[in-house]
Amino acid sequence: MSRFFATGSDSESEESLSFEEAPPKASGGNFKQSLLLSDDEEDTKRVVRSAKDKRFEELTNLIKTIRNAMKIRDMAKCLEEFEQLCRAFLKSKNIVDKEGVPSFYIRLLADLEDYLNQLWEDKEGKKKMNKNNAKALSTLRQKIRKYNRDFEAEITSYKENPQESADEEEEKEEDDSEGSSSESERDDEDGVSAKSFLKKKPEGVSEASKFLKSAKESGDESSSSDDDDDGEGWGEDTEESGSESSGDEEGKSKSLATVFLKKTAGPDRPSIKKSEKKKKIQKVRLEEEQLEGEGEEGDGPWEKVKGGVPLLKEKPKMFAKGTEINTAVVVKKLNEILQARGKKGTDRAAQIDLLHALAAISNENNLGQGILVKIKFNIIASLYDYNPNLAAFMKPDMWKKCLDCIDELLDILFENNNIFIGENIAEDSENLAVSEQQPFRVRGCILTLAERMDEEFTKIMQNTDPHSQEYVDNLKDEGRVCGIIDRLLSYMENKGSTEEICRVYLRRIMHTYYKFDYKAHRRSLGLQGETKSEQDQEESEGEDSAVIMDRLCKFIYAKDRTDRIRTCAILCHIYHHALHSRWYQARDLMLMSHLQDNIQHADPPVQILYNRTMVQLGICAFRQGMIKDAHNALLDIQSSGRAKELLGQGLLMRNMQERNAEQEKIEKRRQVPFHMHINLELLECVYLVSAMLLEIPYMAAHEFDARRRMISKQFHHQLRVGERQPLLGPPESMREHVVAASKAMKMGDWRTCHSFIINEKMNSKVWDLFPETQRVREMLVRKIQEESLRTYLFTYSSVYDSISMQTLSEMFELEIPTVHSIISKMIINEELMASLDQPTQTVVMHRTEPTSLQNMALQLAEKLGSLVENNERIFDLKQGVYGGYFNRDQKGGYQQKQSYQRDQKGSYQQKQGGYQRGGYRNQNQGGY
Amino acid sequence: LKHIKINVVLKIIKHYQEEGQGSEVVQGVLLGLVVDDRLEITNCFPFPQHTEDDADFDEVQYQMEMMRSLRHVNIDHLHVGWYQSTYYGSFVSRALLDSQFSYQHAIEESVVLIYDPIKTAQGSLSLKAYRLTPKLMEICKEKDFTPEGLKKASIGFENMFEEVPIVIKNSHLISVLMWELEDKSTAADKHELLNLSSSNHLEKSLQLLMDRVDDLNQEIVKYNTYSRNLSKQQQQKHQYIQRRQQENAQRQSRGEPPLPEEDITKLFKPPQAPPRMDSLLIAGQINNYCQNVKEFTSQNLGKLFMAEALQGHN
C-alpha cells in the first residue's frame, strides 16, 4: 500500500525511494516483487505502452479528423467522428482511468463545445447550412453538452489554463504530422498522467499481493495514510482533499481486505491474470466486432484500479458525486456485461469471471449490499447459462461455484434485513444505492435460482454413473442443497408470499419424502429398550421428518392455488407415510385425494411420482400384511411389464420407430436419480409373492371352474415359464424362487414354500431391504402357513372324510383357534363343503364337491349348452329367411331340447343341494 | 368284407410299440390283393418316422423302393390302402380325409385301417377299417364344401365314412401252433380286461370331447356370422331392387327410358361361405368319441356289476 502511494508520486526519485521502502515491508513476496518491478521497468512499460499508445493514437487520429471537419464546417462528419471518439474513449477507459483523462481529449471537448456554441450563435451561418448539417449540429451540441458534464472539472481547469493547452496544441500539430512515432515525447508532456500510469502497473501488482497478504497489510494502513500525505503532491490538488481521500482510502481498503480475506482472494487473482491475458489476445482479434466486448472485458479487472486511483483523483472535488457515479457505473457495467449474454461468441466463462470481478469491486467500494445482491443474482444466472443446452449438466467446479454463490447470497440476505428482492420489482424501481431510510430493492428471485439449482443437481445426478465413486461424491452435495433449501425456507417464511412459500416447501418436501427417517424409526422402536439418556439425546436432534412433512404438506394443502404443487405434495406425503409404514394414513390420503381418477391428465413427471407413490404404497401394504391391497396397488405397474419405465428408472430398449432421438432425450430428462430409485427386484418380488398368496388358493379352489379368471397374469406367466423349463435345477433368481415356492404351496407344503421364499439368497436380494426385516419375515411365514392350509383343504378335501383340527394345526404349525377361524371362514364363504364337529374338534367333509370326472362332465355339459345355443341362433336365422322350412315336428323336438337344456342348467345351479345324483341322472337321460 | 392276415396285425402293433408313444401317430402302407368281393391284406410296411432334419426325404420314392423289394421276394405288392394308429379314438381329421380320398381315388378298393393301441392295451384288440362313402367321394372330387353343396349331397357326419367289417385270418399252420400252445400254457394272468378303474380313460375322452366341442362351437359361430352377413346382404339387395323398380316406374310415368339393368351380383358380392367340411369332420369325430365313451362305459358297467356280484358272493 505504501509503495503504491509512493510510486503514485510523480518524480522518478520517489519511485526509487519506494524501491528502498519495499524490502522491509513485504518480507515474503519481496524477492519476487522486486523481480517483477525490475521487469516492469522494461517489459511492462513496453506492453502497457503499446496498449496505451494504441488507444491514444486512435483518439488523436479521431481528434484530428474532428478538427478537420470543424474547419470545413462539416457537422455531419463532425457528429459521426465525435461518436466514434466517444466510443474509442470508452474503450480506452481503463487506461484513462489510470492516467486521468488525457489533456488533449479535454482540449478537444472544450474546443468543440466552444466551436459549437459559436456556430449555434451564428444564426446566419446556420441558415446557410444544409439540412443535414443543421440537424447534426443540434444533436452534436446536445450531446457534447451532456458529455462534457462528466468532465466539467477538467474542462474548467483547462479553460483556466489555456496557455498550456495552446502550447500543446502547437506541439500537437507537430505530433500529428509525425504520426505515432512521437509517443514518448507526448508521454513526457502528458507528464503526470503518463508517469503515473507507468507506475500504476507495479501498484497493481502490489495490490494483488496485498490481497494475499491480507491482514498484515491492512495493519499497515496507518503508514499508508502517511504515505498518502507524501504522495499528495503529485496531483494538482490541495492538501485537505488529500487527507480526505486518505481517510476514505483507509476505510475502503479495510473493507476490501476483509472481503478478500473471506473468500475471493484465491479465485480472484488468477482471474485478474487471466483476463489480462485475454485482453492481450483479444487485441489481436477483429477490432470492430470486439470493440464493445473488449472494452467490457478489459474493464473488469482494471476496475479495481479505478476503484483505487480515480477515486482518489476525483474525490477531492466531488466526493458525493463520485460515489453516486460509482453505483450507477457498476450497474451500467453490469448491464453491459449482461447484454453480451446469449450473444454468439460471448465467452461465458469470461463473463462469469467479469461478474465476479465486478462483485469484488462493488465490495471494495462499499457500494452496499444492494448492488452486491444484484451482481450475485447475475453471477448465478450466468452460471446456469454456462451450458448451452438443456440436456448438458454443470461441471463440478461450476456447480461448486454456484453453490457457493447461493450460499453467499443467502448470507447477505440474512445479514441485511432491509433488502427486498422479488421478480416483480421493475428494473427502474430498483434501489441499489446505500441510503438510511430506504431499503434495498433488487430485482431477482432467489427462489427461482434455488429451484434451478435443485434441477441442476438432479441433472448432475442423472448424468453420473450411479455405481461410481463420483456419484457418491456428488451425492454428498445433497446435504448442501438441502441446507440451502432449508435456509431459503426460513428466509421465505419471513419474507415470501404464500405462493413462494409453497414452492419452497415443495422443494423441501421433494428432498425429504423418499428418505427413510432412521432416527425416528429407531426412536419409535427404542422407546421401550433404550436408556433414557440416549432417548433424550435423540429427541433433541431436531424433529422427525414425518412432522416436517406433515407441517409442510398441510400448509401447501391449505394455501396452494396451483394444482400441481398440491398434487406433488400429496403424493410425496403419501409416499413418506408409506415409506414409514403408516399404511392407513397413506391409504386414506390416497383415497381422499382422488388422484387415481385424474392422474392421467397430469404431466409425465407427476405421473412418475404417482407411480412411485403407488408402488411404495403397495410395498407398505405388503409389509403390513395386507396382501390383497399390495397386489392391487402393484398390479397396474407390474402388469404392463414396463415398471422400469413407469417409475422413471431407466429406458426400455425399443426400436427407433417408436421413439426418435428427441423423445429419448426428453425421457432421459425425466429419469429419477439413482439414489431415489425403488428397487425393482424388491418390487417384483413383493408383487409375485402377494400374487402367489392370492392365486394359489384361488386356483386350488376353482380348479375345475371353466370360467375362472386369473388374478395375476404376470404370475401365471412366470409359472408357465417355470413349467417350460426342460430341466429344473435349484432356483437361482428371485422369480425362480417364487415359482418353486408356488409349486410347493400348490401341494400345501408350507415348509418347502417357506424355505424357498425365505432363505439366504432371498434375504440378501429382497427381504433385508426392508426396514423391519424381521417383522416382515414373520408376517410372511404366517401368511404362507395360512394360505397353504387353505390350499391344502381345497386340494385334498375330496380325499378326506374328516380331519381333526389338531392334525391340521400340527401340520401347519398354526394354533388351533387360527385353524378354526380359517376353516370357519371357508365354510361361511361356501368355499369348503364341510362342517365343524365341535366336541371332537374335527372337520367333517360333506363330499359334495364333484370328482374330477364329474367336473369334467359338468364342463362338457356347459359347453354343449353353449353349442346348442349357438345352433339355435342359426336356426333362428334360417327360420327368418326361409319361413316355414321346418315342419312342426322338428320344431317340437327342438323345443324339447330347449327344455332339456333348462333342466340341465337348473341342475347345476343347485350345486350345493343334493345336485349331484339327480343332476347327473338327468343329464344321462338327456344324453342318451 | 376284408380279410387280414395275422402277421399284418402283429406288424402294425409292433410298429406302434416301437415308434409311437402317447398321442403320436404311426402310419404305414397295406399290401394285398382283391379276391372276388373281398380284399385280402397280406402284408404291410411302415412309413419311416419323419424327422425335421431330413426334409428332402422322398416318401413316394421310398414306397416304390419298398414295394419293388417286396416283389423281389415274391410277396403281394399291390397297394391296397394304409394304416394309422389313433389316440383315444381321435382320427377323423382333415388329413385322414384327404389322404384316404387320394388313395381311394387312385386305387378304388383302398381302405384305411385304424388301430387303437390304448384299447388294445386294455385287453381287446381294436382294429377298424374305414372307407369313404361314395357320396363323400363325389364331394371331395368336386371340392365343393359349401353348405349348399353338402346339403345337396345330403351328407352328414354319420354317412361320411363306412366301416368295413374285417376278419382276421391265420394260416392253418399258425392255428395249429396256437392250439398246441394253448394246451401248454398255464392260465393267463392277465387282468387288463377286468380293470375296474375307468375315470382316467373317461377323463381323457371327455377332455378330447370337450376340445372338439369347443372347435365345433367356433365353427358354428363362424357359420352364424356368415349367415347373418348373408341375410343382411339379402336385405340390402332386396331394398336395392325395390328402389330400382320404383325409380323405373317413375321414369316410365314420365316417359323416360328405364334405367339399364345392372348386374346385382356384382354390386353385392355374397360373403365367402365358410367351408363346412371341417365342422362335419368335427361332428364325425365327436360322434366317434361318443361311441367310444358309450362303448367303454357299457363295458365298464358290466364289469362293475360283475365286481359287485363277486363281492356279494364273497
PDB file of C-alpha atoms in Angstrom, chain B residues 93-272:
ATOM      1  CA  SER B  93     -59.440 -85.331 -39.363  1.00  0.00           C
ATOM      2  CA  ARG B  94     -58.876 -83.396 -42.474  1.00  0.00           C
ATOM      3  CA  ALA B  95     -55.560 -85.087 -43.093  1.00  0.00           C
ATOM      4  CA  LEU B  96     -57.089 -88.522 -42.926  1.00  0.00           C
ATOM      5  CA  LEU B  97     -59.877 -87.475 -45.221  1.00  0.00           C
ATOM      6  CA  ASP B  98     -57.504 -86.044 -47.753  1.00  0.00           C
ATOM      7  CA  SER B  99     -55.131 -88.940 -47.865  1.00  0.00           C
ATOM      8  CA  GLN B 100     -57.876 -91.525 -47.855  1.00  0.00           C
ATOM      9  CA  PHE B 101     -59.533 -89.650 -50.673  1.00  0.00           C
ATOM     10  CA  SER B 102     -56.378 -89.676 -52.729  1.00  0.00           C
ATOM     11  CA  TYR B 103     -55.898 -93.396 -52.056  1.00  0.00           C
ATOM     12  CA  GLN B 104     -59.421 -94.228 -52.882  1.00  0.00           C
ATOM     13  CA  HIS B 105     -59.277 -92.050 -55.926  1.00  0.00           C
ATOM     14  CA  ALA B 106     -56.218 -93.824 -57.247  1.00  0.00           C
ATOM     15  CA  ILE B 107     -56.932 -97.320 -56.056  1.00  0.00           C
ATOM     16  CA  GLU B 108     -60.579 -97.890 -55.802  1.00  0.00           C
ATOM     17  CA  GLU B 109     -60.505-100.618 -53.208  1.00  0.00           C
ATOM     18  CA  SER B 110     -58.252 -98.822 -50.744  1.00  0.00           C
ATOM     19  CA  VAL B 111     -59.084 -98.868 -47.067  1.00  0.00           C
ATOM     20  CA  VAL B 112     -57.673 -97.200 -44.011  1.00  0.00           C
ATOM     21  CA  LEU B 113     -57.021 -99.369 -41.043  1.00  0.00           C
ATOM     22  CA  ILE B 114     -57.296 -97.650 -37.710  1.00  0.00           C
ATOM     23  CA  TYR B 115     -55.504 -99.228 -34.806  1.00  0.00           C
ATOM     24  CA  ASP B 116     -56.276 -98.105 -31.307  1.00  0.00           C
ATOM     25  CA  PRO B 117     -53.345 -99.043 -29.083  1.00  0.00           C
ATOM     26  CA  ILE B 118     -54.971 -97.888 -25.865  1.00  0.00           C
ATOM     27  CA  LYS B 119     -57.956-100.079 -26.199  1.00  0.00           C
ATOM     28  CA  THR B 120     -55.729-102.884 -27.278  1.00  0.00           C
ATOM     29  CA  ALA B 121     -53.677-102.407 -24.183  1.00  0.00           C
ATOM     30  CA  GLN B 122     -56.822-102.777 -22.147  1.00  0.00           C
ATOM     31  CA  GLY B 123     -57.244-106.227 -23.480  1.00  0.00           C
ATOM     32  CA  SER B 124     -59.415-106.034 -26.545  1.00  0.00           C
ATOM     33  CA  LEU B 125     -57.780-105.643 -29.885  1.00  0.00           C
ATOM     34  CA  SER B 126     -59.201-102.661 -31.651  1.00  0.00           C
ATOM     35  CA  LEU B 127     -58.717-102.568 -35.359  1.00  0.00           C
ATOM     36  CA  LYS B 128     -61.156-100.920 -37.703  1.00  0.00           C
ATOM     37  CA  ALA B 129     -61.254-100.455 -41.430  1.00  0.00           C
ATOM     38  CA  TYR B 130     -62.896 -97.455 -42.992  1.00  0.00           C
ATOM     39  CA  ARG B 131     -63.717 -96.260 -46.430  1.00  0.00           C
ATOM     40  CA  LEU B 132     -65.161 -93.021 -47.645  1.00  0.00           C
ATOM     41  CA  THR B 133     -68.731 -93.289 -48.782  1.00  0.00           C
ATOM     42  CA  PRO B 134     -69.325 -92.743 -52.486  1.00  0.00           C
ATOM     43  CA  LYS B 135     -71.211 -89.555 -51.693  1.00  0.00           C
ATOM     44  CA  LEU B 136     -68.283 -88.099 -49.887  1.00  0.00           C
ATOM     45  CA  MET B 137     -66.030 -89.176 -52.674  1.00  0.00           C
ATOM     46  CA  GLU B 138     -68.082 -87.186 -55.079  1.00  0.00           C
ATOM     47  CA  ILE B 139     -67.993 -84.108 -52.987  1.00  0.00           C
ATOM     48  CA  CYS B 140     -64.305 -84.396 -52.461  1.00  0.00           C
ATOM     49  CA  LYS B 141     -63.842 -84.805 -56.151  1.00  0.00           C
ATOM     50  CA  GLU B 142     -65.690 -81.581 -56.763  1.00  0.00           C
ATOM     51  CA  LYS B 143     -64.080 -79.879 -53.844  1.00  0.00           C
ATOM     52  CA  ASP B 144     -67.391 -78.339 -53.052  1.00  0.00           C
ATOM     53  CA  PHE B 145     -67.555 -77.882 -49.319  1.00  0.00           C
ATOM     54  CA  THR B 146     -70.058 -75.065 -49.259  1.00  0.00           C
ATOM     55  CA  PRO B 147     -73.140 -75.530 -47.171  1.00  0.00           C
ATOM     56  CA  GLU B 148     -75.278 -75.800 -50.260  1.00  0.00           C
ATOM     57  CA  GLY B 149     -73.065 -78.403 -51.782  1.00  0.00           C
ATOM     58  CA  LEU B 150     -73.154 -80.518 -48.687  1.00  0.00           C
ATOM     59  CA  LYS B 151     -76.856 -80.071 -48.377  1.00  0.00           C
ATOM     60  CA  LYS B 152     -77.394 -81.108 -51.949  1.00  0.00           C
ATOM     61  CA  ALA B 153     -75.350 -84.212 -51.392  1.00  0.00           C
ATOM     62  CA  SER B 154     -77.351 -84.672 -48.204  1.00  0.00           C
ATOM     63  CA  ILE B 155     -74.260 -85.749 -46.411  1.00  0.00           C
ATOM     64  CA  GLY B 156     -73.977 -85.748 -42.676  1.00  0.00           C
ATOM     65  CA  PHE B 157     -71.351 -86.780 -40.242  1.00  0.00           C
ATOM     66  CA  GLU B 158     -72.884 -90.201 -39.938  1.00  0.00           C
ATOM     67  CA  ASN B 159     -72.572 -91.091 -43.574  1.00  0.00           C
ATOM     68  CA  MET B 160     -69.115 -89.817 -44.279  1.00  0.00           C
ATOM     69  CA  PHE B 161     -67.267 -92.998 -43.522  1.00  0.00           C
ATOM     70  CA  GLU B 162     -68.371 -96.528 -43.844  1.00  0.00           C
ATOM     71  CA  GLU B 163     -66.861 -99.165 -41.709  1.00  0.00           C
ATOM     72  CA  VAL B 164     -65.852-102.315 -43.411  1.00  0.00           C
ATOM     73  CA  PRO B 165     -66.131-105.495 -41.390  1.00  0.00           C
ATOM     74  CA  ILE B 166     -62.878-107.293 -41.011  1.00  0.00           C
ATOM     75  CA  VAL B 167     -61.917-110.814 -40.393  1.00  0.00           C
ATOM     76  CA  ILE B 168     -58.515-111.702 -39.123  1.00  0.00           C
ATOM     77  CA  LYS B 169     -57.243-114.908 -40.547  1.00  0.00           C
ATOM     78  CA  ASN B 170     -54.405-117.106 -39.560  1.00  0.00           C
ATOM     79  CA  SER B 171     -52.808-119.574 -41.786  1.00  0.00           C
ATOM     80  CA  HIS B 172     -53.716-123.098 -40.820  1.00  0.00           C
ATOM     81  CA  LEU B 173     -50.252-123.820 -39.632  1.00  0.00           C
ATOM     82  CA  ILE B 174     -50.408-120.965 -37.213  1.00  0.00           C
ATOM     83  CA  SER B 175     -53.782-122.096 -35.976  1.00  0.00           C
ATOM     84  CA  VAL B 176     -52.357-125.452 -35.249  1.00  0.00           C
ATOM     85  CA  LEU B 177     -49.449-123.926 -33.446  1.00  0.00           C
ATOM     86  CA  MET B 178     -51.803-121.811 -31.415  1.00  0.00           C
ATOM     87  CA  TRP B 179     -53.838-124.754 -30.389  1.00  0.00           C
ATOM     88  CA  GLU B 180     -50.782-126.511 -29.291  1.00  0.00           C
ATOM     89  CA  LEU B 181     -49.523-123.544 -27.375  1.00  0.00           C
ATOM     90  CA  GLU B 182     -52.832-123.045 -25.677  1.00  0.00           C
ATOM     91  CA  ASP B 183     -52.680-126.501 -24.325  1.00  0.00           C
ATOM     92  CA  LYS B 184     -49.232-125.991 -22.991  1.00  0.00           C
ATOM     93  CA  SER B 185     -49.620-122.550 -21.490  1.00  0.00           C
ATOM     94  CA  THR B 186     -50.668-122.169 -17.925  1.00  0.00           C
ATOM     95  CA  ALA B 187     -53.606-119.985 -17.062  1.00  0.00           C
ATOM     96  CA  ALA B 188     -53.048-116.473 -18.304  1.00  0.00           C
ATOM     97  CA  ASP B 189     -52.570-113.995 -15.520  1.00  0.00           C
ATOM     98  CA  LYS B 190     -53.741-111.036 -17.493  1.00  0.00           C
ATOM     99  CA  HIS B 191     -56.468-108.945 -15.997  1.00  0.00           C
ATOM    100  CA  GLU B 192     -56.407-105.814 -18.103  1.00  0.00           C
ATOM    101  CA  LEU B 193     -59.749-106.735 -19.405  1.00  0.00           C
ATOM    102  CA  LEU B 194     -61.151-106.690 -15.937  1.00  0.00           C
ATOM    103  CA  ASN B 195     -59.593-103.481 -14.805  1.00  0.00           C
ATOM    104  CA  LEU B 196     -62.210-101.553 -12.956  1.00  0.00           C
ATOM    105  CA  SER B 197     -60.668 -98.134 -12.980  1.00  0.00           C
ATOM    106  CA  SER B 198     -62.451 -96.113 -15.558  1.00  0.00           C
ATOM    107  CA  SER B 199     -62.147 -92.498 -14.597  1.00  0.00           C
ATOM    108  CA  ASN B 200     -58.783 -91.944 -16.189  1.00  0.00           C
ATOM    109  CA  HIS B 201     -59.872 -93.140 -19.552  1.00  0.00           C
ATOM    110  CA  LEU B 202     -63.139 -91.337 -19.296  1.00  0.00           C
ATOM    111  CA  GLU B 203     -61.497 -88.124 -18.274  1.00  0.00           C
ATOM    112  CA  LYS B 204     -59.198 -88.212 -21.229  1.00  0.00           C
ATOM    113  CA  SER B 205     -62.051 -88.922 -23.539  1.00  0.00           C
ATOM    114  CA  LEU B 206     -64.073 -86.154 -22.032  1.00  0.00           C
ATOM    115  CA  GLN B 207     -61.244 -83.734 -22.365  1.00  0.00           C
ATOM    116  CA  LEU B 208     -60.814 -84.534 -26.007  1.00  0.00           C
ATOM    117  CA  LEU B 209     -64.516 -84.395 -26.480  1.00  0.00           C
ATOM    118  CA  MET B 210     -64.604 -81.003 -24.904  1.00  0.00           C
ATOM    119  CA  ASP B 211     -61.907 -79.713 -27.142  1.00  0.00           C
ATOM    120  CA  ARG B 212     -63.838 -80.853 -30.148  1.00  0.00           C
ATOM    121  CA  VAL B 213     -66.995 -79.299 -28.821  1.00  0.00           C
ATOM    122  CA  ASP B 214     -65.133 -76.067 -28.491  1.00  0.00           C
ATOM    123  CA  ASP B 215     -63.965 -76.356 -32.058  1.00  0.00           C
ATOM    124  CA  LEU B 216     -67.427 -77.105 -33.231  1.00  0.00           C
ATOM    125  CA  ASN B 217     -68.662 -74.135 -31.323  1.00  0.00           C
ATOM    126  CA  GLN B 218     -66.247 -71.930 -33.126  1.00  0.00           C
ATOM    127  CA  GLU B 219     -67.323 -73.340 -36.422  1.00  0.00           C
ATOM    128  CA  ILE B 220     -70.873 -72.639 -35.579  1.00  0.00           C
ATOM    129  CA  VAL B 221     -70.107 -69.102 -34.592  1.00  0.00           C
ATOM    130  CA  LYS B 222     -68.303 -68.685 -37.869  1.00  0.00           C
ATOM    131  CA  TYR B 223     -71.247 -70.022 -39.729  1.00  0.00           C
ATOM    132  CA  ASN B 224     -73.539 -67.889 -37.696  1.00  0.00           C
ATOM    133  CA  THR B 225     -71.803 -64.689 -38.627  1.00  0.00           C
ATOM    134  CA  TYR B 226     -71.748 -65.826 -42.196  1.00  0.00           C
ATOM    135  CA  SER B 227     -75.452 -66.421 -42.322  1.00  0.00           C
ATOM    136  CA  ARG B 228     -76.115 -63.161 -40.587  1.00  0.00           C
ATOM    137  CA  ASN B 229     -73.998 -61.340 -43.121  1.00  0.00           C
ATOM    138  CA  LEU B 230     -75.749 -63.182 -45.852  1.00  0.00           C
ATOM    139  CA  SER B 231     -79.182 -62.252 -44.658  1.00  0.00           C
ATOM    140  CA  LYS B 232     -78.139 -58.656 -44.195  1.00  0.00           C
ATOM    141  CA  GLN B 233     -76.938 -58.572 -47.719  1.00  0.00           C
ATOM    142  CA  GLN B 234     -80.083 -60.204 -48.927  1.00  0.00           C
ATOM    143  CA  GLN B 235     -81.981 -57.403 -47.339  1.00  0.00           C
ATOM    144  CA  GLN B 236     -79.826 -54.769 -48.908  1.00  0.00           C
ATOM    145  CA  LYS B 237     -80.187 -56.442 -52.225  1.00  0.00           C
ATOM    146  CA  HIS B 238     -83.864 -56.539 -51.804  1.00  0.00           C
ATOM    147  CA  GLN B 239     -84.025 -52.882 -50.944  1.00  0.00           C
ATOM    148  CA  TYR B 240     -81.862 -52.018 -53.831  1.00  0.00           C
ATOM    149  CA  ILE B 241     -84.071 -53.867 -56.266  1.00  0.00           C
ATOM    150  CA  GLN B 242     -87.130 -52.227 -54.857  1.00  0.00           C
ATOM    151  CA  ARG B 243     -85.661 -48.809 -55.175  1.00  0.00           C
ATOM    152  CA  ARG B 244     -84.659 -49.507 -58.687  1.00  0.00           C
ATOM    153  CA  GLN B 245     -88.120 -50.697 -59.501  1.00  0.00           C
ATOM    154  CA  GLN B 246     -89.712 -47.628 -58.018  1.00  0.00           C
ATOM    155  CA  GLU B 247     -87.432 -45.396 -59.945  1.00  0.00           C
ATOM    156  CA  ASN B 248     -88.165 -47.249 -63.105  1.00  0.00           C
ATOM    157  CA  ALA B 249     -91.841 -46.898 -62.504  1.00  0.00           C
ATOM    158  CA  GLN B 250     -91.456 -43.186 -62.010  1.00  0.00           C
ATOM    159  CA  ARG B 251     -89.390 -42.879 -65.103  1.00  0.00           C
ATOM    160  CA  GLN B 252     -91.914 -44.797 -67.030  1.00  0.00           C
ATOM    161  CA  SER B 253     -94.628 -42.470 -65.899  1.00  0.00           C
ATOM    162  CA  ARG B 254     -92.529 -39.563 -67.027  1.00  0.00           C
ATOM    163  CA  GLY B 255     -91.908 -41.274 -70.315  1.00  0.00           C
ATOM    164  CA  GLU B 256     -88.235 -41.741 -69.859  1.00  0.00           C
ATOM    165  CA  PRO B 257     -86.430 -44.921 -70.760  1.00  0.00           C
ATOM    166  CA  PRO B 258     -85.919 -47.251 -67.796  1.00  0.00           C
ATOM    167  CA  LEU B 259     -82.529 -47.494 -66.207  1.00  0.00           C
ATOM    168  CA  PRO B 260     -80.397 -50.240 -67.607  1.00  0.00           C
ATOM    169  CA  GLU B 261     -80.377 -53.453 -65.678  1.00  0.00           C
ATOM    170  CA  GLU B 262     -77.228 -53.838 -63.725  1.00  0.00           C
ATOM    171  CA  ASP B 263     -75.638 -56.972 -62.553  1.00  0.00           C
ATOM    172  CA  ILE B 264     -76.787 -57.169 -58.991  1.00  0.00           C
ATOM    173  CA  THR B 265     -74.352 -59.883 -58.140  1.00  0.00           C
ATOM    174  CA  LYS B 266     -71.582 -57.535 -58.976  1.00  0.00           C
ATOM    175  CA  LEU B 267     -72.887 -54.950 -56.600  1.00  0.00           C
ATOM    176  CA  PHE B 268     -73.403 -57.403 -53.817  1.00  0.00           C
ATOM    177  CA  LYS B 269     -70.727 -59.944 -53.607  1.00  0.00           C
ATOM    178  CA  PRO B 270     -72.005 -62.729 -51.458  1.00  0.00           C
ATOM    179  CA  PRO B 271     -69.797 -63.315 -48.452  1.00  0.00           C
ATOM    180  CA  GLN B 272     -67.468 -66.236 -48.612  1.00  0.00           C
TER     181      GLN B 272
END
